[in-house]
Short mmCIF file of C-alpha atoms and ligand atoms in Angstrom, two decimals:
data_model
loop_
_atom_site.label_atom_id
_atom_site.label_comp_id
_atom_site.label_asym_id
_atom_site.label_seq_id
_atom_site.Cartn_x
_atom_site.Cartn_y
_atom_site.Cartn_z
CA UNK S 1 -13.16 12.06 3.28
CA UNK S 2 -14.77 9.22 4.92
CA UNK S 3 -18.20 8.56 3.37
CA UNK S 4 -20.55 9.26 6.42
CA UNK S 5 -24.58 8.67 6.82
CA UNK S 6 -26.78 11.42 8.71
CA UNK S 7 -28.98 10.66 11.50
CA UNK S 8 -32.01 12.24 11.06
CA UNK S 9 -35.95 12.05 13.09
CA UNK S 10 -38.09 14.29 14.77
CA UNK S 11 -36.91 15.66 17.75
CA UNK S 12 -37.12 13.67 20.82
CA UNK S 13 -36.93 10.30 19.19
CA UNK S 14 -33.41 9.58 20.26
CA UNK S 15 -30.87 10.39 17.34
CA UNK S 16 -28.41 11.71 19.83
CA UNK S 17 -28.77 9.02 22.57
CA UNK S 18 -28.20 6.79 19.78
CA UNK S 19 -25.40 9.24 18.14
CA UNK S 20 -23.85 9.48 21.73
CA UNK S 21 -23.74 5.67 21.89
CA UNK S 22 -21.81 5.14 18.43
CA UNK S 23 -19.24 8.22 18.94
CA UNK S 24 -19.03 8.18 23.16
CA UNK S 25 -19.02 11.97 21.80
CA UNK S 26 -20.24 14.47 23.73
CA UNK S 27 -23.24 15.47 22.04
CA UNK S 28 -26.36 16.28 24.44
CA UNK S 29 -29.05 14.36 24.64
CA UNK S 30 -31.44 16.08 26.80
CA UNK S 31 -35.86 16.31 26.57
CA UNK S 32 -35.32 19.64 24.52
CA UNK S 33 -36.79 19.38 20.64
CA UNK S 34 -33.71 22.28 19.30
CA UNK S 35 -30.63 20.80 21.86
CA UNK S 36 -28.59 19.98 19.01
CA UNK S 37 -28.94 22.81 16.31
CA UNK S 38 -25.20 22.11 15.15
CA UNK S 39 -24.84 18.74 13.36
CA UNK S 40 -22.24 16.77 15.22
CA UNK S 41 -20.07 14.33 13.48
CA UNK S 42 -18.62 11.43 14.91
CA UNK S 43 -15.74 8.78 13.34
CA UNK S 44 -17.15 5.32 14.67
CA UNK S 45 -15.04 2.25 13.68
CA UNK S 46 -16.50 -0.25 11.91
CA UNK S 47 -16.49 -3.67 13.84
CA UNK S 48 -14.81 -6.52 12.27
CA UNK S 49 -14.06 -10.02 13.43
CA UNK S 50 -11.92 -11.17 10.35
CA UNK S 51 -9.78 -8.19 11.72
CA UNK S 52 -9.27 -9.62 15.21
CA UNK S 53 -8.61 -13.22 13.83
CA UNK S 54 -5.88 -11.94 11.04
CA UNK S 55 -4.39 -9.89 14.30
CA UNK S 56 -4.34 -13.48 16.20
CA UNK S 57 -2.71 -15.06 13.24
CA UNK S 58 -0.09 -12.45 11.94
CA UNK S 59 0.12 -10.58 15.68
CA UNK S 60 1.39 -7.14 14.38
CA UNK S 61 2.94 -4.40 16.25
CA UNK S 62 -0.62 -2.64 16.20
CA UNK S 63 -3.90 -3.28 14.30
CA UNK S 64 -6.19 -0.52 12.89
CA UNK S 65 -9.91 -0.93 12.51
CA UNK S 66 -11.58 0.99 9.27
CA UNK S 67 -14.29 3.71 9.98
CA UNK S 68 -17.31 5.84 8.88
CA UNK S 69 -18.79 9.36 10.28
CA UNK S 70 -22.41 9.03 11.44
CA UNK S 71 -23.82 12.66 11.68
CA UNK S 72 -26.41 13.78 14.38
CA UNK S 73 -28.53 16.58 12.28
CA UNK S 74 -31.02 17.99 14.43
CA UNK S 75 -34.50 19.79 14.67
CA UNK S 76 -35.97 18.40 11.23
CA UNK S 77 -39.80 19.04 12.09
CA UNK S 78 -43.37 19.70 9.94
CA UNK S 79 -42.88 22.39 7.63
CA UNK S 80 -38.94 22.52 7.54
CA UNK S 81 -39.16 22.69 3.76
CA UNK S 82 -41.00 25.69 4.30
CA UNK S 83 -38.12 27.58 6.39
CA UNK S 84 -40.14 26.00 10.19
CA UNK S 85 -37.76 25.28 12.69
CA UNK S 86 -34.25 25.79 11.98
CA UNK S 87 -35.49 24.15 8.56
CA UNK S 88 -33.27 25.20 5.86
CA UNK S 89 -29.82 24.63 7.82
CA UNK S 90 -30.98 21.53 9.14
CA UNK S 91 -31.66 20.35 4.97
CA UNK S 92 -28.37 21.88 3.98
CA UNK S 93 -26.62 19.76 6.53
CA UNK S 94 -28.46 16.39 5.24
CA UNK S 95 -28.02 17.03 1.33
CA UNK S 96 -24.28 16.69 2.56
CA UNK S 97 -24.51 13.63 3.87
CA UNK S 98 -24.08 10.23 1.87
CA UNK S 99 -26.48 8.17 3.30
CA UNK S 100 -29.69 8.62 5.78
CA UNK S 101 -30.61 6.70 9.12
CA UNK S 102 -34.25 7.80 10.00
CA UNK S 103 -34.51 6.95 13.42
CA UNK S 104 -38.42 6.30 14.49
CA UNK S 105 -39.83 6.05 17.98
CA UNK S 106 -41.26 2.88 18.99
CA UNK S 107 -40.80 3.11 22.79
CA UNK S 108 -43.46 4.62 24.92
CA UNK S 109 -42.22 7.07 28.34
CA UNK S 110 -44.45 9.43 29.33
CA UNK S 111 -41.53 11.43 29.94
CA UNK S 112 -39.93 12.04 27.19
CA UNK S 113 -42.05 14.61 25.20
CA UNK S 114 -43.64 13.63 21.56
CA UNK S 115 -43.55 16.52 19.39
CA UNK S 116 -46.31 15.64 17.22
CA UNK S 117 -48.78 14.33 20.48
CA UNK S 118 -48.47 10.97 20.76
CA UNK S 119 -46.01 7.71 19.68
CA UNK S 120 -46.70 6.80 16.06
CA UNK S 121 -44.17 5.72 13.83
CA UNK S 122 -45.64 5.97 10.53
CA UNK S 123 -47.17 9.24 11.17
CA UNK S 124 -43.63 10.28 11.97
CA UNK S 125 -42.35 8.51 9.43
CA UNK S 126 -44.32 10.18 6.67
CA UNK S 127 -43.52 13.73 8.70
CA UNK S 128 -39.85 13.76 8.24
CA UNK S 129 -40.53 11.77 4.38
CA UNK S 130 -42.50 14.45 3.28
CA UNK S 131 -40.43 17.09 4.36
CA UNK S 132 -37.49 15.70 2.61
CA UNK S 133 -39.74 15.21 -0.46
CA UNK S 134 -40.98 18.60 -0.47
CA UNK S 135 -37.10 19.91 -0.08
CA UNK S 136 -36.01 17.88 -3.50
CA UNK S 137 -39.31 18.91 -5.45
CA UNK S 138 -37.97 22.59 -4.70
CA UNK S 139 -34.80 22.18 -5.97
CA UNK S 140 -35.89 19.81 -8.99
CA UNK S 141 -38.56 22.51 -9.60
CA UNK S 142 -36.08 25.48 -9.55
CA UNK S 143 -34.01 23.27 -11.98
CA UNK S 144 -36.10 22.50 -14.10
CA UNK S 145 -37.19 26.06 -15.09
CA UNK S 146 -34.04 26.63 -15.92
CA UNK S 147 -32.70 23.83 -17.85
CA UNK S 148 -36.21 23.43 -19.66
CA UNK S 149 -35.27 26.53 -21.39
CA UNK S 150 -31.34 25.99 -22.07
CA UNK S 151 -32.53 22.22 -23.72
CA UNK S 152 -35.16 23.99 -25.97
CA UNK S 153 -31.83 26.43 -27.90
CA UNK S 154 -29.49 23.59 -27.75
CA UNK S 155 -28.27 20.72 -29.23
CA UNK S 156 -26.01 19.89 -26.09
CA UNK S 157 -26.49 16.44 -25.54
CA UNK S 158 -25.27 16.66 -21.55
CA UNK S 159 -27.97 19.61 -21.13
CA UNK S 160 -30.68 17.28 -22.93
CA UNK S 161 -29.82 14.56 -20.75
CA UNK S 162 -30.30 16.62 -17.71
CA UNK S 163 -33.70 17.81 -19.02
CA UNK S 164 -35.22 14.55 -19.19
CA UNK S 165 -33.57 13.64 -15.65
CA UNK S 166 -34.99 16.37 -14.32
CA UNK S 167 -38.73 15.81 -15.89
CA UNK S 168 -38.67 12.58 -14.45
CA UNK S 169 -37.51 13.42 -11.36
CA UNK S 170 -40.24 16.14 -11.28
CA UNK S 171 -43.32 13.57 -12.15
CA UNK S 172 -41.47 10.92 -9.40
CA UNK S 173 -41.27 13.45 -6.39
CA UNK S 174 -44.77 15.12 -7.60
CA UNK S 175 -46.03 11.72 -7.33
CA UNK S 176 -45.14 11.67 -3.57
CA UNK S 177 -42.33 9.17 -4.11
CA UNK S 178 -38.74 9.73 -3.34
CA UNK S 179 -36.37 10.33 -5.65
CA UNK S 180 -34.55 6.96 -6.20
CA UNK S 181 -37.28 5.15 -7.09
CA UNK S 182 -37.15 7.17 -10.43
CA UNK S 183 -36.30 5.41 -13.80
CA UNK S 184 -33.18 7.11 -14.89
CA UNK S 185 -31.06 5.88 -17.84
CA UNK S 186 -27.13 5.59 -16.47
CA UNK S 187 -26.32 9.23 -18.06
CA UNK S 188 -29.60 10.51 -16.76
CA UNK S 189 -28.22 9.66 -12.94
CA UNK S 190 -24.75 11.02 -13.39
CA UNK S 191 -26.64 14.46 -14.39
CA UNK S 192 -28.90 14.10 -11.38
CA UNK S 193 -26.17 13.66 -8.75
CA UNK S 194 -25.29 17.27 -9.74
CA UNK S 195 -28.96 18.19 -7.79
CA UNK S 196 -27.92 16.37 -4.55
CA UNK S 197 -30.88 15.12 -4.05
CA UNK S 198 -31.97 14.02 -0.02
CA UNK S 199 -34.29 11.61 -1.72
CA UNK S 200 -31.92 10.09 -3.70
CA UNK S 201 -29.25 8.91 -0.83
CA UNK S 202 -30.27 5.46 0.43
CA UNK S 203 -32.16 5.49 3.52
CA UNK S 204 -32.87 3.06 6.44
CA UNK S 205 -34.69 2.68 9.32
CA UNK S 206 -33.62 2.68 13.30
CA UNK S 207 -36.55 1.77 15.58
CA UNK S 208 -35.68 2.89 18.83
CA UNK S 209 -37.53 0.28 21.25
CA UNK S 210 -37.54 -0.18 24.71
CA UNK S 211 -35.51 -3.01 26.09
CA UNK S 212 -38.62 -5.31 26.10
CA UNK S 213 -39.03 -5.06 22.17
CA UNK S 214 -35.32 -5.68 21.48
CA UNK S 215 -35.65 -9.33 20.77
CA UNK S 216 -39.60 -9.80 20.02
CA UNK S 217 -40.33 -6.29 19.00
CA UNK S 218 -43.74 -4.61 19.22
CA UNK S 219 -46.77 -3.07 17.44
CA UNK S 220 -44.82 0.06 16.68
CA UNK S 221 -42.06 -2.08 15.33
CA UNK S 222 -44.23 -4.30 13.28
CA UNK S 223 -45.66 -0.85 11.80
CA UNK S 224 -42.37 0.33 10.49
CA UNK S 225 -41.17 -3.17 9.04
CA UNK S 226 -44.22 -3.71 6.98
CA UNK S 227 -43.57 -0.11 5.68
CA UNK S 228 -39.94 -0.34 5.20
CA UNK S 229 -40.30 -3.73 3.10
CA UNK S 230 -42.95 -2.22 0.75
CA UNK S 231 -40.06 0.92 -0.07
CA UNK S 232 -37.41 -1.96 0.18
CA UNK S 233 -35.62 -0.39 3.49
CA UNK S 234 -34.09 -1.91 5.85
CA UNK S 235 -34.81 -1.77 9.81
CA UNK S 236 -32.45 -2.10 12.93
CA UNK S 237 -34.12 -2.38 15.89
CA UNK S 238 -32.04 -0.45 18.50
CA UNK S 239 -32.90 0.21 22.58
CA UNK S 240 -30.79 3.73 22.69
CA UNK S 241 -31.18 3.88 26.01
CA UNK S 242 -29.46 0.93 27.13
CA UNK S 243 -26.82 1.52 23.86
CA UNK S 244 -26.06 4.70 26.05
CA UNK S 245 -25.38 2.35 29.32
CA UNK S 246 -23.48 -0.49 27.05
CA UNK S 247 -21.15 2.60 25.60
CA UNK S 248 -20.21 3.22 28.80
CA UNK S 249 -19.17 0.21 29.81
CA UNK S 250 -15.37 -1.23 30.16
CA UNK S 251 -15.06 -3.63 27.25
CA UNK S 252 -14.20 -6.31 29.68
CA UNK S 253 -17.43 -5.97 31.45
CA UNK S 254 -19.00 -5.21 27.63
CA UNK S 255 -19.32 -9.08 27.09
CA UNK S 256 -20.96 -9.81 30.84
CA UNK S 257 -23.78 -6.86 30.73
CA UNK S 258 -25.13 -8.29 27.15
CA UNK S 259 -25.07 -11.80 27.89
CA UNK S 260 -27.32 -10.46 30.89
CA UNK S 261 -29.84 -8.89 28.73
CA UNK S 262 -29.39 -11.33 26.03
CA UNK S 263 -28.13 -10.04 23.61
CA UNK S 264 -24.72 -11.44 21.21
CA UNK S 265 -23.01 -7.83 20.08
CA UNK S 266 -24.10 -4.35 21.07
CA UNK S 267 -27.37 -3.28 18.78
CA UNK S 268 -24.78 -0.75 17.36
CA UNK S 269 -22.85 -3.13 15.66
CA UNK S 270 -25.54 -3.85 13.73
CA UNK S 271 -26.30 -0.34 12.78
CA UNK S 272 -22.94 0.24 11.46
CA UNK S 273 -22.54 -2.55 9.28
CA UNK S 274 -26.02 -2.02 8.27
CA UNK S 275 -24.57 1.21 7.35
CA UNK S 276 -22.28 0.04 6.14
CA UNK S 277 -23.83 -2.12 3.44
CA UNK S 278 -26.69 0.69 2.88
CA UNK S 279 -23.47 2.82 1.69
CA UNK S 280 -22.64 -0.33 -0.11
CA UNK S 281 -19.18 -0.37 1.24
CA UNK S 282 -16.55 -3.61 1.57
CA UNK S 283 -13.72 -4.52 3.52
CA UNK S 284 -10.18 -4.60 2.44
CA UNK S 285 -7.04 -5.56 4.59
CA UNK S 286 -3.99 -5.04 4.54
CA UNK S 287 -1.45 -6.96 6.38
CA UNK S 288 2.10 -7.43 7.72
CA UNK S 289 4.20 -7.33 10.88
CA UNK S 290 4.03 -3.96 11.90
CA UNK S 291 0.29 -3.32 11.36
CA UNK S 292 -2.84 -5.40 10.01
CA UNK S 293 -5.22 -2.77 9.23
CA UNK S 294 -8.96 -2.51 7.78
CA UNK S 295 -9.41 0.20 4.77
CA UNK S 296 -12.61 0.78 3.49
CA UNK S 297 -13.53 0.97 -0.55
CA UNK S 298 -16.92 1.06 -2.38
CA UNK S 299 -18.12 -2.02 -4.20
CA UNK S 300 -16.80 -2.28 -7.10
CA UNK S 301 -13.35 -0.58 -6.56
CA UNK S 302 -10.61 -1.86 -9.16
CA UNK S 303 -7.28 -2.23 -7.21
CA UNK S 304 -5.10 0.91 -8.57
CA UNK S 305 -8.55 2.49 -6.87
CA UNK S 306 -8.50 0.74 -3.50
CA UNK S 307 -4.56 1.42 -2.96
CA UNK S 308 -5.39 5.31 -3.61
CA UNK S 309 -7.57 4.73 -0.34
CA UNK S 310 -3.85 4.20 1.56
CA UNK S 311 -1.81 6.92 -0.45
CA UNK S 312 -2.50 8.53 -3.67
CA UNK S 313 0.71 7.53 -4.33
CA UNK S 314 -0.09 3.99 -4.76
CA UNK S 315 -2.77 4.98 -6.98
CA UNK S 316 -0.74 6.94 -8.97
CA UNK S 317 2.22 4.74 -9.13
CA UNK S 318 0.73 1.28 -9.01
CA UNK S 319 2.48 -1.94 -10.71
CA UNK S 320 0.66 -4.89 -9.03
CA UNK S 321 -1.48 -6.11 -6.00
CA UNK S 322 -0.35 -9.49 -4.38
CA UNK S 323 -3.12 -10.97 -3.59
CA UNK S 324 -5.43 -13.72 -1.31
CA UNK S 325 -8.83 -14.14 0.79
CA UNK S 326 -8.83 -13.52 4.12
CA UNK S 327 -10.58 -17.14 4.37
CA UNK S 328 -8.16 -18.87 2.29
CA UNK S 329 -5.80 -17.49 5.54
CA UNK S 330 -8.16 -18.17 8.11
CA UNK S 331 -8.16 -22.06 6.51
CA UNK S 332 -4.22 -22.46 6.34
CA UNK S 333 -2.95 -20.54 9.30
CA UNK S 334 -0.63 -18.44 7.64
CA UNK S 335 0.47 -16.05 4.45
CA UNK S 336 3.35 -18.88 3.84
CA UNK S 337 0.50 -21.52 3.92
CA UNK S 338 -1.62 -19.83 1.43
CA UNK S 339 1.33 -18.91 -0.66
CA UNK S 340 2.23 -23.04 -1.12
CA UNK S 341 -1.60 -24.04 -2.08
CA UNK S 342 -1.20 -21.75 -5.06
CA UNK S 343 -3.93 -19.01 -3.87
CA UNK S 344 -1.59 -15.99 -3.82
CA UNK S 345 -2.60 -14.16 -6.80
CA UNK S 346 -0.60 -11.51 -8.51
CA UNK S 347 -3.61 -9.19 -9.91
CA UNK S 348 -3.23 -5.71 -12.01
CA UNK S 349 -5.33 -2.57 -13.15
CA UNK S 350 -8.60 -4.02 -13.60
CA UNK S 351 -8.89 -6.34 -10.54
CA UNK S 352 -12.38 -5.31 -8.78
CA UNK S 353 -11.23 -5.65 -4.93
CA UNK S 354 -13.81 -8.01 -3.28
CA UNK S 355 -14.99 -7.89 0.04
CA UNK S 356 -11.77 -9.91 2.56
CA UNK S 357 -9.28 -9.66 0.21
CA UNK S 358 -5.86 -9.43 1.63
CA UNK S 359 -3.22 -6.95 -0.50
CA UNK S 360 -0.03 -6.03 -0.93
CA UNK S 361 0.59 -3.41 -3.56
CA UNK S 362 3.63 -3.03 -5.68
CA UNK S 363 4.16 0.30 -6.72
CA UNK S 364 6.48 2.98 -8.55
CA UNK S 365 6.53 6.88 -8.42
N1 LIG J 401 -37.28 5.38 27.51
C1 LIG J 401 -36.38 5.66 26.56
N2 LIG J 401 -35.98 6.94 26.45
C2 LIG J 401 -35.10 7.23 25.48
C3 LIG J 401 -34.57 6.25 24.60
N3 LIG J 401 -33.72 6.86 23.74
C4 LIG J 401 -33.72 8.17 24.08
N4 LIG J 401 -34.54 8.41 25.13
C5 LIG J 401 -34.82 9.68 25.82
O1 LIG J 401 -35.52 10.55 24.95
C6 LIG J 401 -35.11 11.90 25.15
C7 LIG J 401 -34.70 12.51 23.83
O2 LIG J 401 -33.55 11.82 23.35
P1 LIG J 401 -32.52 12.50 22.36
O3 LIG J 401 -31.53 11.46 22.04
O4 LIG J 401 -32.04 13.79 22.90
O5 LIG J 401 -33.49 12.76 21.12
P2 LIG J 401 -33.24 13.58 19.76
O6 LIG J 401 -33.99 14.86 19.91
O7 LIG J 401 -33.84 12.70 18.70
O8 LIG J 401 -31.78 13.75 19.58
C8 LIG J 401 -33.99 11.87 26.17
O9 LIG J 401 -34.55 12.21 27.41
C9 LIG J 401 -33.53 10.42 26.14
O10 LIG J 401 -33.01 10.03 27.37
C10 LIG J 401 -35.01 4.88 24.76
O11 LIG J 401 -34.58 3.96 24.04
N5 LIG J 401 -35.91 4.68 25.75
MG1 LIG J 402 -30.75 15.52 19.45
#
């Protein structure tokens, strides 16, 4: 399962524009709060440059980019934690997510319809925040009842240890902040992932601009930085509608239409590595004459790990990783080249895969 990240906002702020951009899926965007009431998941591949320069170097038979799922969850409005809307579905479909883009409105059009009166990011902001807040406090609450008691006639350690997550997860959310800004001891997290908390997945921001603000932003964007940097979230400033037009495009005339509106790489780029990171994901490769590929691992992935990501076989079975940076390769010119300097490593069981590295894995089943 690839980890994916849930697009969530109030209606009419562009989550499937922008979701239609990063899948070319066929979700509909149309000026309708409750147009996409099933979530819609897309596989988007993750852009990668060292991938196109080992491909120039190695030229394989094929090359195969990594990717993540971004999900386009619908209809989250005031009061979903209270059943309003299409509330409780829409929550269920979130707490499965792994990570959260909240995408805020920072473009004005009198056309397009603001469900809460008027374009204001933070008010928005602290709409769908709230409602997400109130959704964990519920569950945390129901827990707590429940495991209070079981700690009280116990001497379990594991139910003790969930106890004490839970109380402080209770005083945290009560306290109107979300739930991974609580102080949780190592064992006290493991027990709380059981609660799938929304407020616990990392979250960042997507200011939807209008083509204007892309480069310079505006008042609306300066609103939502200066929030996001006091919680310690990031912000990508995206113009969906003109993602929509640059999806469209051919990628030949891809490179011509942004240098026209000045911009380097689609604003969707950005947004999935920024993703990418929030889900504090790297970049493996692998790489040889019939195909150089990209496989994706989490930080702090020990090799037998990262070759499970291939074939649980080479999990299962594995002897050995050869391996060697993709810049020690982009430097020599070649696997032979690297190989002579003396920077193709033989690693085992307990080498944590960074970011670039190149592998090989031995294996035996
Ligand atoms: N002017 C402008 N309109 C946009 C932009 N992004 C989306 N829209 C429009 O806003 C409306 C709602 O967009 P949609 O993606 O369906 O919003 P959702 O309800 O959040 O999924 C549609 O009419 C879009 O065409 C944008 O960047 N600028
Ligand atoms: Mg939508």
């Amino acid at each position: 399962m690839p980890l994916n990240c849930g697009i969530v906002g109030l209606p009419n702020v562009g989550k499937s524009t922008i979701f239609n951009a990063l899948t070319s899926a066929k979700a509909q965007a149309a000026n309708y709060p409750f147009c996409t009431i099933d979530p819609n998941t897309g596989t988007v591949t993750v852009p990668d440059e060292r991938l196109d320069k080992i491909t120039k170097l190695v030229v394989p038979n094929r090359t195969v980019p990594t990717t993540m799922e971004f999900i386009d969850i619908a209809g989250l409005v005031e009061g979903a934690s209270k059943g309003e809307g299409l509330g409780n579905q829409f929550l269920g479909h979130i707490r499965a997510t792994d990570a959260i883009c909240h995408v805020v409105r920072c473009f004005d059009d009198a056309e397009v319809v603001h469900v809460a009166g008027g374009v204001n990011p933070l008010h928005d902001m602290d709409i769908i925040n709230t409602e997400l807040l109130l959704a964990d406090l519920d569950t945390v609450e129901k827990r707590a009842q429940r495991v209070e008691k079981l700690a009280k006639n116990t001497q379990d350690a594991k139910i003790k240890t969930e106890a004490a997550a839970v109380a402080k997860l209770k005083t945290t959310l009560e306290a109107g902040r979300p739930a991974r800004t609580a102080d949780l001891t190592d064992d006290e997290r493991v027990a709380a992932r059981e609660l799938f908390l929304i407020t616990m997945k990392p979250q960042l921001y997507v200011a939807n601009v209008d083509e204007a603000a892309l480069t310079g932003g505006n008042a609306y964007t300066e609103a939502v930085e200066k929030r996001a940097a006091e919680e310690g979230a990031q912000v990508v400033k995206i113009c969906g509608a003109l993602e929509s037009e640059i999806a469209q495009l051919e990628p030949a005339e891809r490179k011509e239409f942004l240098e026209s509106v000045g911009l380097e790489e689609p604003g969707l780029n950005r947004l999935i590595h920024s993703a990418y990171r929030l889900l504090d994901l790297i970049t493996y490769f692998t790489s040889g004459v019939q195909e150089v590929r990209a496989w994706t691992i989490r930080r702090g992935t020990k090799a037998p790990g990262a070759a499970g990501v291939i074939h649980s076989d080479f999990e299962r079975g594995f002897i050995k990783a050869d391996c060697y940076s993709c810049d020690d390769l982009f430097k020599y010119g070649s696997e032979q080249a690297v190989k002579e300097k003396g920077l193709l490593r033989s690693e085992g069981k307990e080498y944590m895969v960074k970011d670039g590295d190149i592998l090989f894995f031995k294996f035996n089943v």
